[in-house]
Short mmCIF file of C-alpha atoms and ligand atoms in Angstrom, two decimals:
data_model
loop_
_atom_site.label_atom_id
_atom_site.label_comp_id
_atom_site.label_asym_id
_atom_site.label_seq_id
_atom_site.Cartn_x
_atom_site.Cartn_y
_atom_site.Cartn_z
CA UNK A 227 -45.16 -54.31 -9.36
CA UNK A 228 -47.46 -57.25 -8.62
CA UNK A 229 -49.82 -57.24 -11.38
CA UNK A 230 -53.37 -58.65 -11.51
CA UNK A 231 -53.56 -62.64 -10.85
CA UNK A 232 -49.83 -62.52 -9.57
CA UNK A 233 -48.91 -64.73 -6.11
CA UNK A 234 -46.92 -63.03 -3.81
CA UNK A 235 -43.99 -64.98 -2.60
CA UNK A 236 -44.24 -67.51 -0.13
CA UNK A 237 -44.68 -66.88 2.92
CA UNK A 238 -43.05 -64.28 5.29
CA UNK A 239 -41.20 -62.75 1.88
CA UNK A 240 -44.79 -61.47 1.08
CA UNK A 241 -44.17 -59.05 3.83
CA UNK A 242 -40.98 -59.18 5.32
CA UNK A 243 -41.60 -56.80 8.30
CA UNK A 244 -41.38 -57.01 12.30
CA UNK A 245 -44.13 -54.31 12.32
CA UNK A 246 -46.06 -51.16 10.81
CA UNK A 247 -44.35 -47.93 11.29
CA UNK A 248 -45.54 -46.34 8.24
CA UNK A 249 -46.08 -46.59 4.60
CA UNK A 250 -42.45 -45.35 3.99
CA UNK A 251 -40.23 -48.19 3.26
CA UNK A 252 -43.20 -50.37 1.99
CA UNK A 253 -42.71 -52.14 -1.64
CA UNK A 254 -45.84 -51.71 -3.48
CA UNK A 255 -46.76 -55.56 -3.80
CA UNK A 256 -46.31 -55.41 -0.20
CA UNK A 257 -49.13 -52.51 0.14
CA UNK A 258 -50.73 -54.76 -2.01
CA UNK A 259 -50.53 -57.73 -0.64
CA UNK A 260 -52.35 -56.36 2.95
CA UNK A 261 -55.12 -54.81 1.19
CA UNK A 262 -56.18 -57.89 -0.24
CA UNK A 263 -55.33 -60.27 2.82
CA UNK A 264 -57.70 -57.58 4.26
CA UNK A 265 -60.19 -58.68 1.47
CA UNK A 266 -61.48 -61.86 3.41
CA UNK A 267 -61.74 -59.71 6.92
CA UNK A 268 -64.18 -57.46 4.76
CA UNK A 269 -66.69 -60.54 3.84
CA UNK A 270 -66.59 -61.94 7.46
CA UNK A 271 -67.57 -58.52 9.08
CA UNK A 272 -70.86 -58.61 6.69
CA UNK A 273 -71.73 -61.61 8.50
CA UNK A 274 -73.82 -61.98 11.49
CA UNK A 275 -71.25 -64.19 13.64
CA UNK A 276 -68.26 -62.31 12.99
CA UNK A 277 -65.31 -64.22 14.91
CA UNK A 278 -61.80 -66.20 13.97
CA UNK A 279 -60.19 -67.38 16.34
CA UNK A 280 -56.70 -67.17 14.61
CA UNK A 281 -55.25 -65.18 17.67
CA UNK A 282 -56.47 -67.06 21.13
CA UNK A 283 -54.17 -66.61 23.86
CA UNK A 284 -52.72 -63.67 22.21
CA UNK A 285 -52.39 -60.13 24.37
CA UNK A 286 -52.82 -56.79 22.41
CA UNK A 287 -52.25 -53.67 23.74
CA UNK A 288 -53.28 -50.39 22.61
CA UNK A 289 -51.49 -47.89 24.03
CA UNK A 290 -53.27 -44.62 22.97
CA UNK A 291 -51.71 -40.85 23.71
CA UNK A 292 -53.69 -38.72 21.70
CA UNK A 293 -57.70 -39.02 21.32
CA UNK A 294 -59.22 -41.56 19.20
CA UNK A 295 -62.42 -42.73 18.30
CA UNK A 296 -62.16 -44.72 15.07
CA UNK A 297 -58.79 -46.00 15.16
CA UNK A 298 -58.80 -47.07 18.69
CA UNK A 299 -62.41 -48.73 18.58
CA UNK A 300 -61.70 -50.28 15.08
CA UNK A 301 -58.45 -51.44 16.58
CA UNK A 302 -59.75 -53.28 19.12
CA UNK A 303 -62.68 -54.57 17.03
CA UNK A 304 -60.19 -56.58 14.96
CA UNK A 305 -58.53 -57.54 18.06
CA UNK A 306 -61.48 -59.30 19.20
CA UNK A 307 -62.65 -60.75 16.32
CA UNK A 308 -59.83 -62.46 15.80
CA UNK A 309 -60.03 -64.10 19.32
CA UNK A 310 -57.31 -61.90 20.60
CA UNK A 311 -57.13 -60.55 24.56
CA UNK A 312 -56.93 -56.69 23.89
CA UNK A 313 -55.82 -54.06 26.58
CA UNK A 314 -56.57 -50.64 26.17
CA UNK A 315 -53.96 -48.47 28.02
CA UNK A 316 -55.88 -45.83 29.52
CA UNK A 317 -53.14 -43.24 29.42
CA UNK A 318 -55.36 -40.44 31.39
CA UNK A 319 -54.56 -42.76 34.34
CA UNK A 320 -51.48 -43.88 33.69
CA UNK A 321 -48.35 -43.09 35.31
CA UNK A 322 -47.72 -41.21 31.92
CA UNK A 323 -48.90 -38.95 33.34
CA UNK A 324 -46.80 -39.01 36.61
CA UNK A 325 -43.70 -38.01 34.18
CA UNK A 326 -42.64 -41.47 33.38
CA UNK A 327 -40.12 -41.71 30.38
CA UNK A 328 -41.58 -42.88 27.62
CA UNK A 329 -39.11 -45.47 27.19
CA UNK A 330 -39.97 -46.73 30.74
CA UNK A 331 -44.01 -47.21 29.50
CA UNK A 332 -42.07 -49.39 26.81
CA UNK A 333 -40.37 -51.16 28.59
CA UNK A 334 -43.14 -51.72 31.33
CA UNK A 335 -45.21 -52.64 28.22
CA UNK A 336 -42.70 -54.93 26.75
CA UNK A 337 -42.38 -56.79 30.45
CA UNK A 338 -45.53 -58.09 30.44
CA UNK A 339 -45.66 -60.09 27.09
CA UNK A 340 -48.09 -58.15 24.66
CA UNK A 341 -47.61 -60.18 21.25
CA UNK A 342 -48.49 -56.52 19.67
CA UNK A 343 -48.64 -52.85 20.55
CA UNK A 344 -50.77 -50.34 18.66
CA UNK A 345 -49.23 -47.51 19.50
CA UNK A 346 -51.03 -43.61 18.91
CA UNK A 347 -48.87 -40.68 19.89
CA UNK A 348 -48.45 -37.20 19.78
CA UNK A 349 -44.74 -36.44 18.64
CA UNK A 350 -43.57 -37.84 15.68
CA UNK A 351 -40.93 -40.64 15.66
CA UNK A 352 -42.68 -41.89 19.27
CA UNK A 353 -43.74 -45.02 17.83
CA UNK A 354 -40.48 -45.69 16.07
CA UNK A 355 -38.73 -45.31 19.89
CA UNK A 356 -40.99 -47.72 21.42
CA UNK A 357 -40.70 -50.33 18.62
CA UNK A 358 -37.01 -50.16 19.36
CA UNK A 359 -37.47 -51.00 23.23
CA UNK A 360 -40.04 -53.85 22.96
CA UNK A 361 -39.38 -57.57 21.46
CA UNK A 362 -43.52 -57.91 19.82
CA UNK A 363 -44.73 -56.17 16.82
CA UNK A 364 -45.44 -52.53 16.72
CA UNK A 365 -48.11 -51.23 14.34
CA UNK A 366 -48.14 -47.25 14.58
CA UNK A 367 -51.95 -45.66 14.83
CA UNK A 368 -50.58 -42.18 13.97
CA UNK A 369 -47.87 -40.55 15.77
CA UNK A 370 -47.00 -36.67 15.31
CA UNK A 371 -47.39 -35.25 11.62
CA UNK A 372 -45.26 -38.16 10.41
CA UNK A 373 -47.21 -41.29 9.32
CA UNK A 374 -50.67 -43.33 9.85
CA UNK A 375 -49.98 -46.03 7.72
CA UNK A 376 -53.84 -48.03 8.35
CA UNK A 377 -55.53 -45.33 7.84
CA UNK A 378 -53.97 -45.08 4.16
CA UNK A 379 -54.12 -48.83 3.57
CA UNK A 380 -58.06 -48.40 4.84
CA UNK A 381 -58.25 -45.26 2.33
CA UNK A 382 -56.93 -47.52 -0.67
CA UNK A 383 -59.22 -50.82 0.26
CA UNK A 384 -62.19 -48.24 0.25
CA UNK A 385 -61.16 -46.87 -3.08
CA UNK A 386 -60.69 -50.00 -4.72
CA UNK A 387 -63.91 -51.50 -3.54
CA UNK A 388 -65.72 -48.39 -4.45
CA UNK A 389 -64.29 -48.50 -7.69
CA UNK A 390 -63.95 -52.37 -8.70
CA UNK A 391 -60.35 -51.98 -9.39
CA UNK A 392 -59.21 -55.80 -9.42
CA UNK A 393 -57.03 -57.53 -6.66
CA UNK A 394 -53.54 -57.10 -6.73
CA UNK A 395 -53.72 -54.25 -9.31
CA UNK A 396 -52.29 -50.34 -9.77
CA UNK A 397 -54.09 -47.62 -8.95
CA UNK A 398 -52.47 -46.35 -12.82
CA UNK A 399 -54.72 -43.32 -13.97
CA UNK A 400 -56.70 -42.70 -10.98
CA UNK A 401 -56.41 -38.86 -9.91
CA UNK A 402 -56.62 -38.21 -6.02
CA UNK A 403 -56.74 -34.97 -4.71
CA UNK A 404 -56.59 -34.63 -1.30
CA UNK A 405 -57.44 -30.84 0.46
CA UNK A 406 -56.71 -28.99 3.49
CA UNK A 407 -54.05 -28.71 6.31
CA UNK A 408 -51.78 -30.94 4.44
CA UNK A 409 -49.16 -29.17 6.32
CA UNK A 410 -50.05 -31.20 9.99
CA UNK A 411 -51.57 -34.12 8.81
CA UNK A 412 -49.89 -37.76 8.91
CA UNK A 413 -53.02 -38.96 7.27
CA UNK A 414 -51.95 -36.65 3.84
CA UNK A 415 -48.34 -38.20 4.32
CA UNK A 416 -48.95 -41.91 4.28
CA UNK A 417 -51.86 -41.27 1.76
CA UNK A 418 -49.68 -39.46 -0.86
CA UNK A 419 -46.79 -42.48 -0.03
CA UNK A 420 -49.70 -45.31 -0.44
CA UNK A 421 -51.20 -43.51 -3.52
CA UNK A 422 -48.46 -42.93 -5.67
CA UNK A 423 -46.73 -46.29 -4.53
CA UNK A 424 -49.55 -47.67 -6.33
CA UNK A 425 -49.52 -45.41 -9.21
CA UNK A 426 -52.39 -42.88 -8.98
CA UNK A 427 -51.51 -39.42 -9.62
CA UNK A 428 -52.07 -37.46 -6.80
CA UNK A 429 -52.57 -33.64 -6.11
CA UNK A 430 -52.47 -31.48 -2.80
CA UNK A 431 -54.17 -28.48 -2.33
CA UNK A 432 -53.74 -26.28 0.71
CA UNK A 433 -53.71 -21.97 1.66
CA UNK A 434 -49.96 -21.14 1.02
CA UNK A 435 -49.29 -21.31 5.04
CA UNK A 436 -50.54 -25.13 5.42
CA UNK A 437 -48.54 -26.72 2.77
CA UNK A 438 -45.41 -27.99 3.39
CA UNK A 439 -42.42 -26.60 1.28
CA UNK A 440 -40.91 -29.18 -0.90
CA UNK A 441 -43.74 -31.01 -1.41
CA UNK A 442 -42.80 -31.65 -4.99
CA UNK A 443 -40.55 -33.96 -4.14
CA UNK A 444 -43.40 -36.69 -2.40
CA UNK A 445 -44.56 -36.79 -6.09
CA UNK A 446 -47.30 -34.86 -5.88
CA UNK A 447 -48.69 -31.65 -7.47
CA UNK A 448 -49.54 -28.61 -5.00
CA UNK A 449 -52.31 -26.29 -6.04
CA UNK A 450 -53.76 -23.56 -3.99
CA UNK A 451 -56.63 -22.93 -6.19
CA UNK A 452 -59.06 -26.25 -5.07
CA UNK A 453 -61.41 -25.55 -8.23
CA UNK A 454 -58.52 -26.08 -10.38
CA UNK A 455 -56.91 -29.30 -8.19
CA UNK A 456 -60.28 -30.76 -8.86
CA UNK A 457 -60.67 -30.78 -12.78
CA UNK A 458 -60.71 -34.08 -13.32
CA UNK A 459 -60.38 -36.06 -10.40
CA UNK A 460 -61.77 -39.38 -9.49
CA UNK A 461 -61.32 -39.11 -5.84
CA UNK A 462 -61.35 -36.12 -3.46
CA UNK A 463 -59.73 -36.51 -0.01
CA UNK A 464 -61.22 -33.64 2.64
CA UNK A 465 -58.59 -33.06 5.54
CA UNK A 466 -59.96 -31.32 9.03
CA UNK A 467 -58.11 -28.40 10.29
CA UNK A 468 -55.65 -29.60 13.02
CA UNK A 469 -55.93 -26.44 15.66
CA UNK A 470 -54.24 -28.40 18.21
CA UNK A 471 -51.06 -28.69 16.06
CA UNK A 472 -51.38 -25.09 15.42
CA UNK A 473 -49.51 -22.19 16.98
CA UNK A 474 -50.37 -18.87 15.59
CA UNK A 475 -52.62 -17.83 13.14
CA UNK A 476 -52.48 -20.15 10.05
CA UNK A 477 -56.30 -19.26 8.25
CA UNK A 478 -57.22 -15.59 7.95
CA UNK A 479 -60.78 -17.16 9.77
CA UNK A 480 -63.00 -20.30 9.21
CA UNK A 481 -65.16 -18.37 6.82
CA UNK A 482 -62.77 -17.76 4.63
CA UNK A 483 -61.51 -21.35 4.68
CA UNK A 484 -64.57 -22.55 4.15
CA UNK A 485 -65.14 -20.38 1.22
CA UNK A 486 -62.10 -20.52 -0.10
CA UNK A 487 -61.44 -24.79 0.36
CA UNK A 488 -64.45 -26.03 1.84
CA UNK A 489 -66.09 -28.76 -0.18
CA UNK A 490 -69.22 -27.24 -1.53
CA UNK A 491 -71.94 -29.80 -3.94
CA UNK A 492 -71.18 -26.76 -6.37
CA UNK A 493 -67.24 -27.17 -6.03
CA UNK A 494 -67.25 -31.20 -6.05
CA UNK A 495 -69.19 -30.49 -9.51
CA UNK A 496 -65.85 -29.57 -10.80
CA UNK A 497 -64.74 -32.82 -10.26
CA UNK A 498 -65.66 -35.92 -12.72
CA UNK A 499 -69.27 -36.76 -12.47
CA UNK A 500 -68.56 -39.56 -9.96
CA UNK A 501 -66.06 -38.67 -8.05
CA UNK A 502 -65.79 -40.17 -4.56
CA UNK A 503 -65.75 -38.15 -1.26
CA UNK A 504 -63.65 -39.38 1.46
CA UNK A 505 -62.61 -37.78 4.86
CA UNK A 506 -60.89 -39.85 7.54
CA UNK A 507 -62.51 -37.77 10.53
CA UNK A 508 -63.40 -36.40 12.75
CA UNK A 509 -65.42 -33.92 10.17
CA UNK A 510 -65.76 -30.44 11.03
CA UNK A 511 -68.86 -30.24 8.70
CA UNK A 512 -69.85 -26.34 7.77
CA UNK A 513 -66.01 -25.70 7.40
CA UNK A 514 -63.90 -28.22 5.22
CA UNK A 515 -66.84 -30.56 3.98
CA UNK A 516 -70.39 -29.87 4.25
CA UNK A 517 -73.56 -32.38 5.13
CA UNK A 518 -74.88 -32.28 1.96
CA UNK A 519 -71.39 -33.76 0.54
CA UNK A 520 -70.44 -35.61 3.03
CA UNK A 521 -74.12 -37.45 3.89
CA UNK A 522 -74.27 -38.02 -0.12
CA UNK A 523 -75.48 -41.00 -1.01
CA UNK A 524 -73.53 -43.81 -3.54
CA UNK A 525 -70.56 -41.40 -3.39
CA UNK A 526 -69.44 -40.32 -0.27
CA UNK A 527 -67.57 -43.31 0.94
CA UNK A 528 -66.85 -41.72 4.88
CA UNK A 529 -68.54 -44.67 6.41
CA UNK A 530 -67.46 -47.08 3.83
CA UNK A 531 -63.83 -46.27 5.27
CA UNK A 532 -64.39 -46.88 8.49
CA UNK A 533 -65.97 -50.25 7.60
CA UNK A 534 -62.65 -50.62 6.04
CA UNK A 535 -60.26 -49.99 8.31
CA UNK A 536 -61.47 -53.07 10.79
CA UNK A 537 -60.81 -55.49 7.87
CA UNK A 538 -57.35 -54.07 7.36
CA UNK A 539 -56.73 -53.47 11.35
CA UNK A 540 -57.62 -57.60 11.12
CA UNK A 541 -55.20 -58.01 8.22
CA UNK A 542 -52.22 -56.23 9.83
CA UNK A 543 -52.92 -57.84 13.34
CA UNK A 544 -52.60 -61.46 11.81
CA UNK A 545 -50.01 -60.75 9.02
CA UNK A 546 -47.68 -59.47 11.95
CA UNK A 547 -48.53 -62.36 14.05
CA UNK A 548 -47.70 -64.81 11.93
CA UNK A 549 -44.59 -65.17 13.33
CA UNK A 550 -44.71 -65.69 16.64
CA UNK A 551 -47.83 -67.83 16.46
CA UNK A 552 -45.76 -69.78 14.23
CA UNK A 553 -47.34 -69.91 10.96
CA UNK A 554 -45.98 -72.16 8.25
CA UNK A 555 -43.26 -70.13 6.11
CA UNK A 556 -43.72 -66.96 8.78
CA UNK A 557 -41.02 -68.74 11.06
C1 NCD B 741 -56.97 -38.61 11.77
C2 NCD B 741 -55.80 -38.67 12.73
O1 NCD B 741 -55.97 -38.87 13.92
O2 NCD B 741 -54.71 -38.50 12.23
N1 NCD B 741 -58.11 -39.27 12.15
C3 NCD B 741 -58.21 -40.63 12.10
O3 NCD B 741 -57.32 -41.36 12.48
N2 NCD B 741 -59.32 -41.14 11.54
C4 NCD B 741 -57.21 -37.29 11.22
C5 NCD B 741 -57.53 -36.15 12.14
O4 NCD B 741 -57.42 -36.21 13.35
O5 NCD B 741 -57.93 -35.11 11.59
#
């Protein structure tokens, strides 16, 4: 791994990919090396006039299937900041919805010269088929249960920053747990790939019927008890209940979920003194985190990550650019 003070190679070998599918397949000085090209994106939002125009005369298009709020406004934030044209597909309207194939929106897509897609979908391995149809970079925005690969890299920037962990560095002896329906969640996935990539030791915690067998083998440590998957931890990741990926009953009733794995101010004191609170929303607050946690102040970091995730939406825009804009060594 990269350590502290390290340059990454030169060039396009800092990250050698056509797009963003997920955090799978990622080297960790590649991880690395986005979260702190995302560093400069971070100091330029805090100002008033926040615009480069690195990517004039570019077309993005955001081609959104599910519901959004962050990801899709935060995408096209850092669209427009960096002096990019950005289309948002309204898919309610589109002839998506007339039955068209989705490799025919791909290739209808790809025929009209986007130099990106951001692509949010439903089923999982959607993104991957559209990348494969179109000739411009394709950065996924969640599709299915299987990856959300920004909304990790966000999750790590925000953790770093919160805790002053230097550029370019491990996440070595940071504990992470991260709680709820771990079983449907593609923001659990690339989190536990992103967090123990970069060496934090990570723990799930889930009822028996929302974690996903074999989780061992992602590196992580399962608990179903969330008093005892908090002893000690330095970070605690709340997860919502995903009802629309649910068929049949998965809770015995919110009530008891809430008791049972809701994040209490009496249950986070199990945690170390400072622990952060992070949730990637949308919070059902009352049932998996509650206002008193999540509207803490100094440690609940739920804003800080959406302030995050335009600087890294900026950083992955222009790193996958680079290419066809051109860039020296990106050729
Ligand atoms: C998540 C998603 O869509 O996967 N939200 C987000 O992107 N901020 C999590 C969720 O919907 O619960």
């Amino acid at each position: 791994m990269t350590s502290p003070g390290n340059s990454y190679p030169a060039g396009s070998a800092a990250f050698p990919h056509r797009g963003l599918l997920g955090i799978a397949g990622l080297a960790p000085h590649e991880i690395l090396f986005l979260l702190d090209e995302a560093e400069q994106w971070v100091e330029l939002n805090r100002l008033p006039q926040k615009r480069d125009d690195r990517l004039a005369g570019l077309t993005i298009i955001n081609a959104f299937f599910e519901n959004s709020t962050r990801t899709l406004l935060s995408f096209e934030i850092a669209g427009k900041r960096l002096g990019a044209d950005v289309v948002n597909m309204a898919v309610a309207q589109s002839s998506v919805k007339k039955g068209e194939t989705l490799i025919d929106t791909a290739m209808t897509l790809n025929a009209m010269h986007a130099d990106a897609i951001v692509i949010r979908h439903g089923s999982s391995g959607a993104v991957q088929l559209i990348a494969d149809k179109v000739d411009c970079p394709v950065l996924n925005a969640g599709d299915g249960q299987h990856e959300h690969p920004t909304q990790a890299l966000l999750d790590a920037l925000t953790i770093r920053h919160a805790l002053n962990l230097p550029r370019g560095g491990a996440f070595n002896g940071l504990a992470v747990t991260i709680c709820g329906d771990i079983l449907h969640s593609r923001v659990a996935r690339s989190n536990i790939l992103c967090l123990t990539s970069l060496g934090a030791e990570v723990r799930v915690c889930a009822p028996p019927a929302l974690m996903p067998t074999g989780i061992e083998a992602m590196q992580v440590t399962p608990f179903h008890d969330f008093d005892a998957a908090l002893r000690g931890a330095d970070v605690v990741m709340m997860l919502r209940l995903q009802q629309e990926r649910m068929q049949g009953q998965f809770i015995a009733s919110p009530r008891e979920y809430r008791h049972l794995y809701g994040l209490t101010l009496d249950r986070l004191a199990k945690a170390k003194p400072d622990a952060l609170v992070m949730h990637p929303g949308p919070m059902n607050r009352g049932i998996e985190i509650d206002s008193n946690v999540a509207d803490l102040a100094e440690r609940s970091m739920i804003t800080r990550q959406v302030e995050m995730g335009v600087a890294i939406r900026m950083a992955c825009l222009d790193v996958l650019t680079r290419r066809s804009r051109g860039v020296e060594g990106w050729s």
